[in-house]
């Protein structure tokens, strides 16, 4: 495949899709290349917090100001991906008492809206919190579902005429002399090579930005800062809860959908593709959770996962203290290589602002003046509700998702009056129906079972795919006509991915649930004996914590 475009954006995370949407709205012919699925990188593995700015007011006022402004902007443009939980900064007996005054003064300096409330008010809203609270401040934190946000951006991009190519890995930067003129790579779904020529290449590949820059002969030192998070099985709080102290490990609890997520740790890893969840990280997070909610570790931990921060702070030493700020790199000025700009660092919360700066710089390079309109452009959600369970339940109960195939699955008979049949629910925990899966498979260019997890939240709920993975694999097999071996391989990969996250928190309820899953898949369905396209490890063999 050989194509050409005006702006070619590398990376389908928040930064890349944000920049692509912005550029397409300014009238540029825009293409995004992503080696995985949407939200395949750090954007799909973050803590879920739309920062109010409070976390950064004392140490990083610039980031605090940007977060406060972007918090307001994202609420305007992608409201359907945001749950307005509000946030608390509160001091537990383990936190320094003198930080509160410093925090309050810094919030005022950085224009981060803040109100002090009484501990009684906080405990009334959040009864599980530590009753020995000191001072409590209310801020405008919120929860943001990054899968929904990125789908909205891709939707907005396509509506503005742009394109996203998934599973397209860039392996080469094409140059003419010292000018970048395009990229080459491989379509991972088909194995075919591709070439894209472009007026300008924008490197938005997050923690991989150094690898992409190196392909163009430029040195960009991005540090991969790993952070581990644990999802607890229920919403222990309905408000984002931050400890009132300088940023540290395990000091934030975020309610995300049906779960609450404690995080994070922060350690440098040699590569964004190679990292493990260590036992000490799990112990630390569970221990810090006790400070916020006494008895925290007796609640069920559902799974653990990690992401890598793209940190750009050439002078920085340890990752916890490295700046979270973003940097726009003009490779012509910096390295004598024209035709390419890189945007590195930053936060999910500030992606829109980073995208604006990057596309402003692209306009300057291409000698055109086109104003940014993203701060006030609402992206209307597509027809189906996104991930929020109440919206899904509403759609299900109102019969909006009834389709002929849903009815067929429920009754085993062809539909006579399909509009009267309930929709077939394939994943009960996250309310994913057969028709949603079929629509997703039809719309996706190169669908695989693992995409249904990111796209629809299939298998993300309390049973961790115990009952839905084999059903969905069957639907993929029927719908797409993949070979049995291919379908089996996809099922095994999907389960492997689920078990990888369960393994670090395998005790109590989680262990019992995993045992049940193993019995379903190994004893009943004979997972160990399925013929596959290649050898895949089918159940955990590593040491568990
Ligand atoms: C543990 C943790 C918790 C966090 N919590 C928060 C939070 O609560 N709030 C917040 O605002 N921020 C948070 N962040 C920061 C935030 O998640 C990141 O700053 C942001 O998601 C980075 O987005 P990105 O688009 O730059 O990178 P990514 O999302 O990683 O996107 C880069 C993309 O480039 C693709 N790519 C790489 N190489 C190639 C190639 N050769 N060819 C094609 N594609 C390629 C990757 O597959 C990837 O999808 C957190 C980060 C971590 C690690």
Coordinates of C-alpha atoms in Angstrom, one line a residue, residues 59 223 225 266-268 311 313 315-324:
X59 CA 5.7 21.2 43.1
X223 CA 12.2 7.8 30.3
X225 CA 8.2 5.5 34.2
X266 CA 6.6 5.0 39.9
X267 CA 9.8 3.3 38.8
X268 CA 12.0 3.6 35.7
X311 CA 8.7 11.2 30.9
X313 CA 13.1 15.5 31.7
X315 CA 18.1 16.5 33.8
X316 CA 15.8 14.5 36.0
X317 CA 17.0 11.7 38.2
X318 CA 14.2 9.5 39.7
X319 CA 10.9 9.1 37.9
X320 CA 8.8 10.3 40.9
X321 CA 10.5 13.7 40.7
X322 CA 10.8 14.0 37.0
X323 CA 8.6 16.7 35.4
X324 CA 5.2 15.7 34.0

